[in-house]
Amino acid sequence: LIETTIDSADGYEQAASTAPDEQLAQLFRRFASERRSVVADLRSHVVRLGGTPEDDGSLLAGAHRMFLN
């Protein structure tokens, strides 16, 4: 879940950087920020339960973003 949420945040950040208008870019940045907040919450729960949280998004999502570029 953490990995997928990181992928989502990264995707929104990339969308913001290529958005054709500033309002849309700001919306994407807000979505990315919300996802980063969720990631932080999930990580704290994993640590509290004694686990080791994910640090990065998936390799497949990163490759997909590179392909789109």
PDB file of C-alpha atoms in Angstrom:
ATOM      1  CA  LEU A   1       0.000   0.000   0.000  1.00  0.00           C
ATOM      2  CA  ILE A   2       2.842   2.378   0.803  1.00  0.00           C
ATOM      3  CA  GLU A   3       4.587   1.612  -2.478  1.00  0.00           C
ATOM      4  CA  THR A   4       1.392   2.216  -4.470  1.00  0.00           C
ATOM      5  CA  THR A   5       0.690   5.482  -2.674  1.00  0.00           C
ATOM      6  CA  ILE A   6       4.236   6.680  -3.345  1.00  0.00           C
ATOM      7  CA  ASP A   7       3.713   5.812  -7.026  1.00  0.00           C
ATOM      8  CA  SER A   8       0.521   7.871  -6.993  1.00  0.00           C
ATOM      9  CA  ALA A   9       2.241  10.886  -5.432  1.00  0.00           C
ATOM     10  CA  ASP A  10       5.108  10.658  -7.924  1.00  0.00           C
ATOM     11  CA  GLY A  11       2.637  10.465 -10.798  1.00  0.00           C
ATOM     12  CA  TYR A  12       0.770  13.555  -9.618  1.00  0.00           C
ATOM     13  CA  GLU A  13       4.045  15.452  -9.229  1.00  0.00           C
ATOM     14  CA  GLN A  14       5.036  14.556 -12.764  1.00  0.00           C
ATOM     15  CA  ALA A  15       1.596  15.562 -14.037  1.00  0.00           C
ATOM     16  CA  ALA A  16       1.957  18.910 -12.264  1.00  0.00           C
ATOM     17  CA  SER A  17       5.282  19.543 -13.952  1.00  0.00           C
ATOM     18  CA  THR A  18       3.767  19.055 -17.396  1.00  0.00           C
ATOM     19  CA  ALA A  19       0.276  20.488 -16.830  1.00  0.00           C
ATOM     20  CA  PRO A  20      -0.789  22.976 -19.497  1.00  0.00           C
ATOM     21  CA  ASP A  21      -2.180  25.441 -16.983  1.00  0.00           C
ATOM     22  CA  GLU A  22      -1.229  26.569 -13.500  1.00  0.00           C
ATOM     23  CA  GLN A  23      -4.595  25.767 -11.878  1.00  0.00           C
ATOM     24  CA  LEU A  24      -4.327  22.188 -13.024  1.00  0.00           C
ATOM     25  CA  ALA A  25      -0.692  22.025 -11.888  1.00  0.00           C
ATOM     26  CA  GLN A  26      -1.689  23.288  -8.428  1.00  0.00           C
ATOM     27  CA  LEU A  27      -4.446  20.675  -8.205  1.00  0.00           C
ATOM     28  CA  PHE A  28      -1.974  17.912  -9.063  1.00  0.00           C
ATOM     29  CA  ARG A  29       0.517  19.260  -6.505  1.00  0.00           C
ATOM     30  CA  ARG A  30      -2.219  19.243  -3.866  1.00  0.00           C
ATOM     31  CA  PHE A  31      -3.082  15.627  -4.705  1.00  0.00           C
ATOM     32  CA  ALA A  32       0.610  14.701  -4.491  1.00  0.00           C
ATOM     33  CA  SER A  33       0.915  16.409  -1.115  1.00  0.00           C
ATOM     34  CA  GLU A  34      -2.131  14.564   0.201  1.00  0.00           C
ATOM     35  CA  ARG A  35      -0.625  11.256  -0.946  1.00  0.00           C
ATOM     36  CA  ARG A  36       2.700  12.085   0.773  1.00  0.00           C
ATOM     37  CA  SER A  37       0.777  12.714   3.990  1.00  0.00           C
ATOM     38  CA  VAL A  38      -0.927   9.327   3.662  1.00  0.00           C
ATOM     39  CA  VAL A  39       2.477   7.700   3.094  1.00  0.00           C
ATOM     40  CA  ALA A  40       3.806   9.279   6.291  1.00  0.00           C
ATOM     41  CA  ASP A  41       0.801   8.008   8.252  1.00  0.00           C
ATOM     42  CA  LEU A  42       1.118   4.506   6.815  1.00  0.00           C
ATOM     43  CA  ARG A  43       4.844   4.419   7.574  1.00  0.00           C
ATOM     44  CA  SER A  44       4.249   5.425  11.196  1.00  0.00           C
ATOM     45  CA  HIS A  45       1.665   2.649  11.593  1.00  0.00           C
ATOM     46  CA  VAL A  46       4.045   0.066  10.120  1.00  0.00           C
ATOM     47  CA  VAL A  47       6.815   1.160  12.498  1.00  0.00           C
ATOM     48  CA  ARG A  48       4.426   1.159  15.458  1.00  0.00           C
ATOM     49  CA  LEU A  49       3.497  -2.431  14.608  1.00  0.00           C
ATOM     50  CA  GLY A  50       7.175  -3.417  14.461  1.00  0.00           C
ATOM     51  CA  GLY A  51       7.632  -3.537  10.704  1.00  0.00           C
ATOM     52  CA  THR A  52       9.932  -1.827   8.248  1.00  0.00           C
ATOM     53  CA  PRO A  53       8.046   0.507   5.887  1.00  0.00           C
ATOM     54  CA  GLU A  54       8.715   0.824   2.173  1.00  0.00           C
ATOM     55  CA  ASP A  55      11.007   3.691   1.117  1.00  0.00           C
ATOM     56  CA  ASP A  56      10.344   3.888  -2.609  1.00  0.00           C
ATOM     57  CA  GLY A  57       7.688   3.446  -5.210  1.00  0.00           C
ATOM     58  CA  SER A  58       7.643   0.467  -7.538  1.00  0.00           C
ATOM     59  CA  LEU A  59      10.182  -0.076 -10.279  1.00  0.00           C
ATOM     60  CA  LEU A  60       7.357  -0.631 -12.767  1.00  0.00           C
ATOM     61  CA  ALA A  61       5.787   2.767 -12.029  1.00  0.00           C
ATOM     62  CA  GLY A  62       9.164   4.479 -12.392  1.00  0.00           C
ATOM     63  CA  ALA A  63       9.720   2.776 -15.728  1.00  0.00           C
ATOM     64  CA  HIS A  64       6.236   3.790 -16.832  1.00  0.00           C
ATOM     65  CA  ARG A  65       6.920   7.458 -16.028  1.00  0.00           C
ATOM     66  CA  MET A  66      10.221   7.305 -17.920  1.00  0.00           C
ATOM     67  CA  PHE A  67       8.416   5.768 -20.903  1.00  0.00           C
ATOM     68  CA  LEU A  68       5.840   8.578 -20.869  1.00  0.00           C
ATOM     69  CA  ASN A  69       8.619  11.170 -20.876  1.00  0.00           C
TER      70      ASN A  69
END
